[in-house]
Every structure is written in C-alpha cells, then in structure tokens.
C-alpha cells in the first residue's frame, strides 16, 4: 500500500513520501498561480482549477486567495461559490455538493494527529533532520444547497446534510443532518430550515 493509499484509507502515513510531496508542491505552485491571476482572466483561472482539483461540475467560482494541501482530493458539484481566503486541507477527500455557498475564511480540515507529542514525532533522528509528524485523515462531505457562513471551521470526518445553513464562526465537530440551521462552538442544530424564515434575522450566518 502506498503512502497516498494509506492517507486516503485513514491510516497513519508518511507526509514526507516522495509522491505526496510532489503533489503537495505542485498544488502549492498552482495555488500561487491562481491567487496571482488577474481577477478578470476567467480562462486562465479555469485552466488552473482543472489541473488543481480532483473534479468539479459546472459554474464554479472561487475568489482568490484560495489555499489547499493537495488539491486533487477536492470535488465540487454544480453551481458552487467559494469566497476569499478559504483553506481546504484535503489530505483526505473533501466532497461538496451542488449549489454550495461558502463564505470568506472558511477552513476545512481532514487531517489530525496523535495528541501526545512523543507519538506525533516519535524518537528524534540521530542526524538531527526534521521528521514530519504522524498524521491520519478522515473525509469531509457536504451535501446540496448548503450555505457555510464566514469563519466556519469544519473538523475531520464531518458530514453536513442537504439544505443546511451553518452560522458564521461555528466550529463543526459532528455531523449535521439535512434541512437545519446550525451554529455555535461546538456547532449545534438550532431550528429546521424550511425556507420560510425572515432572512433579516439570519445575520449570524453572513
């Protein structure tokens, strides 16, 4: 089993593996190019996203700057918008459904580490060289018609259902079911999302 296969299987893997580092550097270079591309140059931005992402549907809009780890583990459905300064640590798959609205400064993390420092890094190397910390991953899945408010953090392994609104500043540590409005730290379901509410009262989303 390759280190990439271990990574996607949720097993401990070596972040310093040559294949993974090659893709990591490629993604960082593509990300740099995307973030420096003129805002109106839709053709060049489309070319970069095609090379960077694992897959996408029609009508994807990502406002720079945008930050990823590998890029090729990120999948978008149709009609998705990602606002500025979002970070997707796609050490495992991040799958986003149709009609997603993702506000600025949203962070999605698929990776996690042992809580014990000695377990994270193991024994020091005799030559003093740097050892990448031990890492595991679990995927993030986001359903259709989801609005994620500004500054939301989504933790590893979380699934968010269809027709969900996540309020600004929330930290999502557990799965969120379909058809709800949820917010807070930790994020909790607050009410059904039936599409009948007064939008003026939903200023916690943003």
JSON list of C-alpha atoms in Angstrom, two decimals:
[
{"chain": "A", "resi": 1, "resn": "UNK", "atom": "CA", "xyz": [0.00, 0.00, 0.00]},
{"chain": "A", "resi": 2, "resn": "UNK", "atom": "CA", "xyz": [1.42, 3.40, -0.98]},
{"chain": "A", "resi": 3, "resn": "UNK", "atom": "CA", "xyz": [1.56, 6.30, 1.46]},
{"chain": "A", "resi": 4, "resn": "UNK", "atom": "CA", "xyz": [-1.17, 8.04, -0.56]},
{"chain": "A", "resi": 5, "resn": "UNK", "atom": "CA", "xyz": [-3.38, 4.95, -0.28]},
{"chain": "A", "resi": 6, "resn": "UNK", "atom": "CA", "xyz": [-2.73, 4.88, 3.48]},
{"chain": "A", "resi": 7, "resn": "UNK", "atom": "CA", "xyz": [-3.61, 8.57, 3.68]},
{"chain": "A", "resi": 8, "resn": "UNK", "atom": "CA", "xyz": [-6.95, 8.13, 1.93]},
{"chain": "A", "resi": 9, "resn": "UNK", "atom": "CA", "xyz": [-7.70, 4.97, 3.95]},
{"chain": "A", "resi": 10, "resn": "UNK", "atom": "CA", "xyz": [-7.35, 6.86, 7.22]},
{"chain": "A", "resi": 11, "resn": "UNK", "atom": "CA", "xyz": [-4.21, 5.02, 8.32]},
{"chain": "A", "resi": 12, "resn": "UNK", "atom": "CA", "xyz": [-1.06, 6.63, 9.72]},
{"chain": "A", "resi": 13, "resn": "UNK", "atom": "CA", "xyz": [1.08, 7.73, 6.78]},
{"chain": "A", "resi": 14, "resn": "UNK", "atom": "CA", "xyz": [4.35, 9.47, 5.97]},
{"chain": "A", "resi": 15, "resn": "UNK", "atom": "CA", "xyz": [3.77, 13.08, 4.89]},
{"chain": "A", "resi": 16, "resn": "UNK", "atom": "CA", "xyz": [7.34, 13.17, 3.59]},
{"chain": "A", "resi": 17, "resn": "UNK", "atom": "CA", "xyz": [6.68, 10.47, 1.00]},
{"chain": "A", "resi": 18, "resn": "UNK", "atom": "CA", "xyz": [8.06, 11.45, -2.42]},
{"chain": "A", "resi": 19, "resn": "UNK", "atom": "CA", "xyz": [4.75, 11.01, -4.27]},
{"chain": "A", "resi": 20, "resn": "UNK", "atom": "CA", "xyz": [2.86, 13.07, -1.71]},
{"chain": "A", "resi": 21, "resn": "UNK", "atom": "CA", "xyz": [5.47, 15.82, -1.60]},
{"chain": "A", "resi": 22, "resn": "UNK", "atom": "CA", "xyz": [5.49, 16.03, -5.39]},
{"chain": "A", "resi": 23, "resn": "UNK", "atom": "CA", "xyz": [1.72, 16.58, -5.46]},
{"chain": "A", "resi": 24, "resn": "UNK", "atom": "CA", "xyz": [1.92, 18.95, -2.48]},
{"chain": "A", "resi": 25, "resn": "UNK", "atom": "CA", "xyz": [4.48, 21.15, -4.24]},
{"chain": "A", "resi": 26, "resn": "UNK", "atom": "CA", "xyz": [2.51, 21.02, -7.49]},
{"chain": "A", "resi": 27, "resn": "UNK", "atom": "CA", "xyz": [-0.63, 22.16, -5.67]},
{"chain": "A", "resi": 28, "resn": "UNK", "atom": "CA", "xyz": [1.22, 24.98, -3.93]},
{"chain": "A", "resi": 29, "resn": "UNK", "atom": "CA", "xyz": [2.59, 26.23, -7.26]},
{"chain": "A", "resi": 30, "resn": "UNK", "atom": "CA", "xyz": [-0.83, 26.05, -8.93]},
{"chain": "A", "resi": 31, "resn": "UNK", "atom": "CA", "xyz": [-2.40, 27.78, -5.93]},
{"chain": "A", "resi": 32, "resn": "UNK", "atom": "CA", "xyz": [0.21, 30.56, -6.16]},
{"chain": "A", "resi": 33, "resn": "UNK", "atom": "CA", "xyz": [-0.55, 30.99, -9.86]},
{"chain": "A", "resi": 34, "resn": "UNK", "atom": "CA", "xyz": [-4.29, 31.07, -9.24]},
{"chain": "A", "resi": 35, "resn": "UNK", "atom": "CA", "xyz": [-4.00, 33.64, -6.49]},
{"chain": "A", "resi": 36, "resn": "UNK", "atom": "CA", "xyz": [-1.84, 35.87, -8.71]},
{"chain": "A", "resi": 37, "resn": "UNK", "atom": "CA", "xyz": [-4.02, 35.59, -11.83]},
{"chain": "A", "resi": 38, "resn": "UNK", "atom": "CA", "xyz": [-5.83, 38.75, -12.87]},
{"chain": "A", "resi": 39, "resn": "UNK", "atom": "CA", "xyz": [-9.36, 38.68, -11.48]},
{"chain": "A", "resi": 40, "resn": "UNK", "atom": "CA", "xyz": [-10.99, 39.07, -14.90]},
{"chain": "A", "resi": 41, "resn": "UNK", "atom": "CA", "xyz": [-8.90, 36.31, -16.55]},
{"chain": "A", "resi": 42, "resn": "UNK", "atom": "CA", "xyz": [-11.56, 33.61, -16.30]},
{"chain": "A", "resi": 43, "resn": "UNK", "atom": "CA", "xyz": [-9.90, 31.37, -18.92]},
{"chain": "A", "resi": 44, "resn": "UNK", "atom": "CA", "xyz": [-6.61, 31.10, -17.01]},
{"chain": "A", "resi": 45, "resn": "UNK", "atom": "CA", "xyz": [-8.37, 30.56, -13.68]},
{"chain": "A", "resi": 46, "resn": "UNK", "atom": "CA", "xyz": [-10.45, 27.80, -15.25]},
{"chain": "A", "resi": 47, "resn": "UNK", "atom": "CA", "xyz": [-7.29, 26.13, -16.63]},
{"chain": "A", "resi": 48, "resn": "UNK", "atom": "CA", "xyz": [-5.60, 26.17, -13.23]},
{"chain": "A", "resi": 49, "resn": "UNK", "atom": "CA", "xyz": [-8.65, 24.78, -11.40]},
{"chain": "A", "resi": 50, "resn": "UNK", "atom": "CA", "xyz": [-8.92, 21.97, -13.95]},
{"chain": "A", "resi": 51, "resn": "UNK", "atom": "CA", "xyz": [-5.34, 20.95, -13.18]},
{"chain": "A", "resi": 52, "resn": "UNK", "atom": "CA", "xyz": [-5.58, 21.53, -9.43]},
{"chain": "A", "resi": 53, "resn": "UNK", "atom": "CA", "xyz": [-8.87, 19.94, -8.35]},
{"chain": "A", "resi": 54, "resn": "UNK", "atom": "CA", "xyz": [-9.93, 16.30, -8.25]},
{"chain": "A", "resi": 55, "resn": "UNK", "atom": "CA", "xyz": [-13.20, 17.07, -10.02]},
{"chain": "A", "resi": 56, "resn": "UNK", "atom": "CA", "xyz": [-15.90, 19.72, -10.43]},
{"chain": "A", "resi": 57, "resn": "UNK", "atom": "CA", "xyz": [-19.23, 20.36, -12.04]},
{"chain": "A", "resi": 58, "resn": "UNK", "atom": "CA", "xyz": [-20.38, 23.41, -13.97]},
{"chain": "A", "resi": 59, "resn": "UNK", "atom": "CA", "xyz": [-20.16, 27.01, -12.79]},
{"chain": "A", "resi": 60, "resn": "UNK", "atom": "CA", "xyz": [-17.51, 27.01, -10.07]},
{"chain": "A", "resi": 61, "resn": "UNK", "atom": "CA", "xyz": [-16.43, 30.42, -8.76]},
{"chain": "A", "resi": 62, "resn": "UNK", "atom": "CA", "xyz": [-13.52, 30.64, -6.31]},
{"chain": "A", "resi": 63, "resn": "UNK", "atom": "CA", "xyz": [-12.37, 34.09, -5.19]},
{"chain": "A", "resi": 64, "resn": "UNK", "atom": "CA", "xyz": [-8.65, 34.37, -4.53]},
{"chain": "A", "resi": 65, "resn": "UNK", "atom": "CA", "xyz": [-6.81, 33.83, -2.33]},
{"chain": "A", "resi": 66, "resn": "UNK", "atom": "CA", "xyz": [-7.60, 30.13, -2.01]},
{"chain": "A", "resi": 67, "resn": "UNK", "atom": "CA", "xyz": [-5.43, 27.60, -0.14]},
{"chain": "A", "resi": 68, "resn": "UNK", "atom": "CA", "xyz": [-5.20, 23.79, -0.38]},
{"chain": "A", "resi": 69, "resn": "UNK", "atom": "CA", "xyz": [-2.85, 20.94, 0.55]},
{"chain": "A", "resi": 70, "resn": "UNK", "atom": "CA", "xyz": [-3.05, 18.60, -2.46]},
{"chain": "A", "resi": 71, "resn": "UNK", "atom": "CA", "xyz": [-5.99, 19.97, -4.43]},
{"chain": "A", "resi": 72, "resn": "UNK", "atom": "CA", "xyz": [-6.71, 16.69, -6.19]},
{"chain": "A", "resi": 73, "resn": "UNK", "atom": "CA", "xyz": [-8.76, 15.40, -3.25]},
{"chain": "A", "resi": 74, "resn": "UNK", "atom": "CA", "xyz": [-11.32, 18.25, -3.59]},
{"chain": "A", "resi": 75, "resn": "UNK", "atom": "CA", "xyz": [-14.55, 17.67, -5.54]},
{"chain": "A", "resi": 76, "resn": "UNK", "atom": "CA", "xyz": [-17.26, 20.24, -6.29]},
{"chain": "A", "resi": 77, "resn": "UNK", "atom": "CA", "xyz": [-20.74, 19.78, -7.69]},
{"chain": "A", "resi": 78, "resn": "UNK", "atom": "CA", "xyz": [-22.52, 22.29, -9.93]},
{"chain": "A", "resi": 79, "resn": "UNK", "atom": "CA", "xyz": [-23.07, 25.98, -9.21]},
{"chain": "A", "resi": 80, "resn": "UNK", "atom": "CA", "xyz": [-20.67, 26.44, -6.28]},
{"chain": "A", "resi": 81, "resn": "UNK", "atom": "CA", "xyz": [-19.20, 29.67, -4.96]},
{"chain": "A", "resi": 82, "resn": "UNK", "atom": "CA", "xyz": [-16.22, 29.95, -2.60]},
{"chain": "A", "resi": 83, "resn": "UNK", "atom": "CA", "xyz": [-15.40, 33.39, -1.24]},
{"chain": "A", "resi": 84, "resn": "UNK", "atom": "CA", "xyz": [-11.94, 34.74, -0.42]},
{"chain": "A", "resi": 85, "resn": "UNK", "atom": "CA", "xyz": [-9.34, 33.34, 1.96]},
{"chain": "A", "resi": 86, "resn": "UNK", "atom": "CA", "xyz": [-10.73, 29.81, 2.34]},
{"chain": "A", "resi": 87, "resn": "UNK", "atom": "CA", "xyz": [-8.44, 26.94, 3.35]},
{"chain": "A", "resi": 88, "resn": "UNK", "atom": "CA", "xyz": [-9.16, 23.32, 2.40]},
{"chain": "A", "resi": 89, "resn": "UNK", "atom": "CA", "xyz": [-6.68, 20.86, 3.93]},
{"chain": "A", "resi": 90, "resn": "UNK", "atom": "CA", "xyz": [-7.56, 18.00, 1.61]},
{"chain": "A", "resi": 91, "resn": "UNK", "atom": "CA", "xyz": [-5.36, 15.24, 2.99]},
{"chain": "A", "resi": 92, "resn": "UNK", "atom": "CA", "xyz": [-8.49, 13.14, 2.52]},
{"chain": "A", "resi": 93, "resn": "UNK", "atom": "CA", "xyz": [-11.41, 13.83, 0.21]},
{"chain": "A", "resi": 94, "resn": "UNK", "atom": "CA", "xyz": [-13.48, 16.99, 0.55]},
{"chain": "A", "resi": 95, "resn": "UNK", "atom": "CA", "xyz": [-16.70, 16.42, -1.39]},
{"chain": "A", "resi": 96, "resn": "UNK", "atom": "CA", "xyz": [-19.04, 19.39, -1.86]},
{"chain": "A", "resi": 97, "resn": "UNK", "atom": "CA", "xyz": [-22.46, 19.02, -3.48]},
{"chain": "A", "resi": 98, "resn": "UNK", "atom": "CA", "xyz": [-24.43, 21.28, -5.82]},
{"chain": "A", "resi": 99, "resn": "UNK", "atom": "CA", "xyz": [-25.31, 24.91, -5.09]},
{"chain": "A", "resi": 100, "resn": "UNK", "atom": "CA", "xyz": [-22.79, 25.40, -2.27]},
{"chain": "A", "resi": 101, "resn": "UNK", "atom": "CA", "xyz": [-22.21, 28.90, -0.92]},
{"chain": "A", "resi": 102, "resn": "UNK", "atom": "CA", "xyz": [-19.01, 29.10, 1.14]},
{"chain": "A", "resi": 103, "resn": "UNK", "atom": "CA", "xyz": [-18.29, 32.44, 2.81]},
{"chain": "A", "resi": 104, "resn": "UNK", "atom": "CA", "xyz": [-14.85, 34.02, 3.46]},
{"chain": "A", "resi": 105, "resn": "UNK", "atom": "CA", "xyz": [-12.31, 32.48, 5.82]},
{"chain": "A", "resi": 106, "resn": "UNK", "atom": "CA", "xyz": [-13.92, 29.03, 5.95]},
{"chain": "A", "resi": 107, "resn": "UNK", "atom": "CA", "xyz": [-11.50, 26.27, 6.96]},
{"chain": "A", "resi": 108, "resn": "UNK", "atom": "CA", "xyz": [-11.96, 22.56, 6.27]},
{"chain": "A", "resi": 109, "resn": "UNK", "atom": "CA", "xyz": [-9.55, 20.12, 7.92]},
{"chain": "A", "resi": 110, "resn": "UNK", "atom": "CA", "xyz": [-9.39, 16.43, 7.02]},
{"chain": "A", "resi": 111, "resn": "UNK", "atom": "CA", "xyz": [-6.13, 15.71, 8.89]},
{"chain": "A", "resi": 112, "resn": "UNK", "atom": "CA", "xyz": [-5.48, 15.07, 12.58]},
{"chain": "A", "resi": 113, "resn": "UNK", "atom": "CA", "xyz": [-2.56, 13.94, 14.74]},
{"chain": "A", "resi": 114, "resn": "UNK", "atom": "CA", "xyz": [-1.88, 11.99, 17.97]},
{"chain": "A", "resi": 115, "resn": "UNK", "atom": "CA", "xyz": [-2.47, 14.23, 20.97]},
{"chain": "A", "resi": 116, "resn": "UNK", "atom": "CA", "xyz": [0.72, 13.00, 22.66]},
{"chain": "A", "resi": 117, "resn": "UNK", "atom": "CA", "xyz": [3.73, 14.95, 21.37]},
{"chain": "A", "resi": 118, "resn": "UNK", "atom": "CA", "xyz": [6.06, 11.93, 21.56]},
{"chain": "A", "resi": 119, "resn": "UNK", "atom": "CA", "xyz": [3.62, 9.91, 19.46]},
{"chain": "A", "resi": 120, "resn": "UNK", "atom": "CA", "xyz": [3.31, 12.74, 16.93]},
{"chain": "A", "resi": 121, "resn": "UNK", "atom": "CA", "xyz": [7.03, 12.87, 16.15]},
{"chain": "A", "resi": 122, "resn": "UNK", "atom": "CA", "xyz": [8.49, 9.63, 17.50]},
{"chain": "A", "resi": 123, "resn": "UNK", "atom": "CA", "xyz": [12.12, 9.36, 18.51]},
{"chain": "A", "resi": 124, "resn": "UNK", "atom": "CA", "xyz": [14.48, 12.19, 17.44]},
{"chain": "A", "resi": 125, "resn": "UNK", "atom": "CA", "xyz": [16.60, 11.40, 14.41]},
{"chain": "A", "resi": 126, "resn": "UNK", "atom": "CA", "xyz": [20.32, 10.89, 15.08]},
{"chain": "A", "resi": 127, "resn": "UNK", "atom": "CA", "xyz": [21.30, 13.20, 12.22]},
{"chain": "A", "resi": 128, "resn": "UNK", "atom": "CA", "xyz": [19.04, 15.97, 13.54]},
{"chain": "A", "resi": 129, "resn": "UNK", "atom": "CA", "xyz": [16.90, 16.07, 10.37]},
{"chain": "A", "resi": 130, "resn": "UNK", "atom": "CA", "xyz": [13.24, 17.01, 10.51]},
{"chain": "A", "resi": 131, "resn": "UNK", "atom": "CA", "xyz": [10.60, 14.27, 10.72]},
{"chain": "A", "resi": 132, "resn": "UNK", "atom": "CA", "xyz": [7.06, 15.06, 9.58]},
{"chain": "A", "resi": 133, "resn": "UNK", "atom": "CA", "xyz": [4.55, 14.45, 12.36]},
{"chain": "A", "resi": 134, "resn": "UNK", "atom": "CA", "xyz": [2.41, 11.31, 12.22]},
{"chain": "A", "resi": 135, "resn": "UNK", "atom": "CA", "xyz": [-0.90, 12.01, 10.56]},
{"chain": "A", "resi": 136, "resn": "UNK", "atom": "CA", "xyz": [-4.27, 10.38, 9.92]},
{"chain": "A", "resi": 137, "resn": "UNK", "atom": "CA", "xyz": [-7.24, 11.63, 7.94]},
{"chain": "A", "resi": 138, "resn": "UNK", "atom": "CA", "xyz": [-10.99, 11.31, 7.52]},
{"chain": "A", "resi": 139, "resn": "UNK", "atom": "CA", "xyz": [-13.05, 12.86, 4.70]},
{"chain": "A", "resi": 140, "resn": "UNK", "atom": "CA", "xyz": [-15.44, 15.81, 4.81]},
{"chain": "A", "resi": 141, "resn": "UNK", "atom": "CA", "xyz": [-18.72, 15.56, 2.88]},
{"chain": "A", "resi": 142, "resn": "UNK", "atom": "CA", "xyz": [-21.07, 18.50, 2.29]},
{"chain": "A", "resi": 143, "resn": "UNK", "atom": "CA", "xyz": [-24.49, 17.99, 0.73]},
{"chain": "A", "resi": 144, "resn": "UNK", "atom": "CA", "xyz": [-26.51, 20.01, -1.78]},
{"chain": "A", "resi": 145, "resn": "UNK", "atom": "CA", "xyz": [-27.82, 23.53, -1.20]},
{"chain": "A", "resi": 146, "resn": "UNK", "atom": "CA", "xyz": [-25.55, 24.25, 1.77]},
{"chain": "A", "resi": 147, "resn": "UNK", "atom": "CA", "xyz": [-24.57, 27.74, 2.95]},
{"chain": "A", "resi": 148, "resn": "UNK", "atom": "CA", "xyz": [-21.50, 27.88, 5.20]},
{"chain": "A", "resi": 149, "resn": "UNK", "atom": "CA", "xyz": [-21.08, 31.23, 6.96]},
{"chain": "A", "resi": 150, "resn": "UNK", "atom": "CA", "xyz": [-17.90, 33.24, 7.36]},
{"chain": "A", "resi": 151, "resn": "UNK", "atom": "CA", "xyz": [-15.11, 31.91, 9.52]},
{"chain": "A", "resi": 152, "resn": "UNK", "atom": "CA", "xyz": [-16.59, 28.43, 9.97]},
{"chain": "A", "resi": 153, "resn": "UNK", "atom": "CA", "xyz": [-14.19, 25.61, 10.84]},
{"chain": "A", "resi": 154, "resn": "UNK", "atom": "CA", "xyz": [-15.16, 22.09, 9.76]},
{"chain": "A", "resi": 155, "resn": "UNK", "atom": "CA", "xyz": [-13.28, 19.31, 11.52]},
{"chain": "A", "resi": 156, "resn": "UNK", "atom": "CA", "xyz": [-12.13, 15.92, 10.14]},
{"chain": "A", "resi": 157, "resn": "UNK", "atom": "CA", "xyz": [-14.78, 13.33, 9.39]},
{"chain": "A", "resi": 158, "resn": "UNK", "atom": "CA", "xyz": [-17.77, 15.69, 9.41]},
{"chain": "A", "resi": 159, "resn": "UNK", "atom": "CA", "xyz": [-20.74, 15.18, 7.07]},
{"chain": "A", "resi": 160, "resn": "UNK", "atom": "CA", "xyz": [-23.15, 18.08, 6.53]},
{"chain": "A", "resi": 161, "resn": "UNK", "atom": "CA", "xyz": [-26.52, 17.18, 5.03]},
{"chain": "A", "resi": 162, "resn": "UNK", "atom": "CA", "xyz": [-28.61, 18.79, 2.29]},
{"chain": "A", "resi": 163, "resn": "UNK", "atom": "CA", "xyz": [-30.28, 22.20, 2.66]},
{"chain": "A", "resi": 164, "resn": "UNK", "atom": "CA", "xyz": [-28.22, 23.19, 5.70]},
{"chain": "A", "resi": 165, "resn": "UNK", "atom": "CA", "xyz": [-27.10, 26.63, 6.89]},
{"chain": "A", "resi": 166, "resn": "UNK", "atom": "CA", "xyz": [-24.05, 26.84, 9.18]},
{"chain": "A", "resi": 167, "resn": "UNK", "atom": "CA", "xyz": [-23.82, 30.14, 11.07]},
{"chain": "A", "resi": 168, "resn": "UNK", "atom": "CA", "xyz": [-20.73, 32.32, 10.96]},
{"chain": "A", "resi": 169, "resn": "UNK", "atom": "CA", "xyz": [-17.92, 31.47, 13.35]},
{"chain": "A", "resi": 170, "resn": "UNK", "atom": "CA", "xyz": [-19.15, 27.95, 14.07]},
{"chain": "A", "resi": 171, "resn": "UNK", "atom": "CA", "xyz": [-16.81, 25.04, 14.80]},
{"chain": "A", "resi": 172, "resn": "UNK", "atom": "CA", "xyz": [-18.40, 21.92, 13.30]},
{"chain": "A", "resi": 173, "resn": "UNK", "atom": "CA", "xyz": [-17.16, 18.86, 15.19]},
{"chain": "A", "resi": 174, "resn": "UNK", "atom": "CA", "xyz": [-20.03, 16.41, 14.48]},
{"chain": "A", "resi": 175, "resn": "UNK", "atom": "CA", "xyz": [-22.34, 15.52, 11.61]},
{"chain": "A", "resi": 176, "resn": "UNK", "atom": "CA", "xyz": [-25.21, 17.90, 10.82]},
{"chain": "A", "resi": 177, "resn": "UNK", "atom": "CA", "xyz": [-28.47, 16.37, 9.47]},
{"chain": "A", "resi": 178, "resn": "UNK", "atom": "CA", "xyz": [-30.48, 17.56, 6.47]},
{"chain": "A", "resi": 179, "resn": "UNK", "atom": "CA", "xyz": [-32.74, 20.64, 6.47]},
{"chain": "A", "resi": 180, "resn": "UNK", "atom": "CA", "xyz": [-31.49, 22.54, 9.53]},
{"chain": "A", "resi": 181, "resn": "UNK", "atom": "CA", "xyz": [-29.90, 25.81, 10.60]},
{"chain": "A", "resi": 182, "resn": "UNK", "atom": "CA", "xyz": [-26.97, 25.15, 12.94]},
{"chain": "A", "resi": 183, "resn": "UNK", "atom": "CA", "xyz": [-24.38, 27.35, 14.63]},
{"chain": "A", "resi": 184, "resn": "UNK", "atom": "CA", "xyz": [-22.17, 27.77, 17.67]},
{"chain": "A", "resi": 185, "resn": "UNK", "atom": "CA", "xyz": [-18.97, 26.35, 19.16]},
{"chain": "A", "resi": 186, "resn": "UNK", "atom": "CA", "xyz": [-19.43, 23.46, 19.08]},
{"chain": "A", "resi": 187, "resn": "UNK", "atom": "CA", "xyz": [-21.95, 23.75, 16.26]},
{"chain": "A", "resi": 188, "resn": "UNK", "atom": "CA", "xyz": [-25.47, 22.61, 17.23]},
{"chain": "A", "resi": 189, "resn": "UNK", "atom": "CA", "xyz": [-28.78, 22.33, 15.40]},
{"chain": "A", "resi": 190, "resn": "UNK", "atom": "CA", "xyz": [-30.93, 25.36, 16.30]},
{"chain": "A", "resi": 191, "resn": "UNK", "atom": "CA", "xyz": [-34.03, 25.01, 14.15]},
{"chain": "A", "resi": 192, "resn": "UNK", "atom": "CA", "xyz": [-35.40, 23.41, 10.99]},
{"chain": "A", "resi": 193, "resn": "UNK", "atom": "CA", "xyz": [-34.52, 25.09, 7.71]},
{"chain": "A", "resi": 194, "resn": "UNK", "atom": "CA", "xyz": [-37.84, 25.18, 5.90]},
{"chain": "A", "resi": 195, "resn": "UNK", "atom": "CA", "xyz": [-37.10, 28.14, 3.67]},
{"chain": "A", "resi": 196, "resn": "UNK", "atom": "CA", "xyz": [-39.82, 30.24, 5.33]},
{"chain": "A", "resi": 197, "resn": "UNK", "atom": "CA", "xyz": [-37.76, 32.31, 7.79]},
{"chain": "A", "resi": 198, "resn": "UNK", "atom": "CA", "xyz": [-37.17, 36.04, 7.78]},
{"chain": "A", "resi": 199, "resn": "UNK", "atom": "CA", "xyz": [-33.74, 36.48, 6.19]},
{"chain": "A", "resi": 200, "resn": "UNK", "atom": "CA", "xyz": [-33.17, 39.70, 8.13]},
{"chain": "A", "resi": 201, "resn": "UNK", "atom": "CA", "xyz": [-32.98, 37.70, 11.35]},
{"chain": "A", "resi": 202, "resn": "UNK", "atom": "CA", "xyz": [-30.32, 35.37, 9.98]},
{"chain": "A", "resi": 203, "resn": "UNK", "atom": "CA", "xyz": [-27.43, 37.83, 10.44]},
{"chain": "A", "resi": 204, "resn": "UNK", "atom": "CA", "xyz": [-25.47, 35.17, 12.37]},
{"chain": "A", "resi": 205, "resn": "UNK", "atom": "CA", "xyz": [-24.76, 33.45, 9.06]},
{"chain": "A", "resi": 206, "resn": "UNK", "atom": "CA", "xyz": [-23.05, 36.09, 6.88]}
]
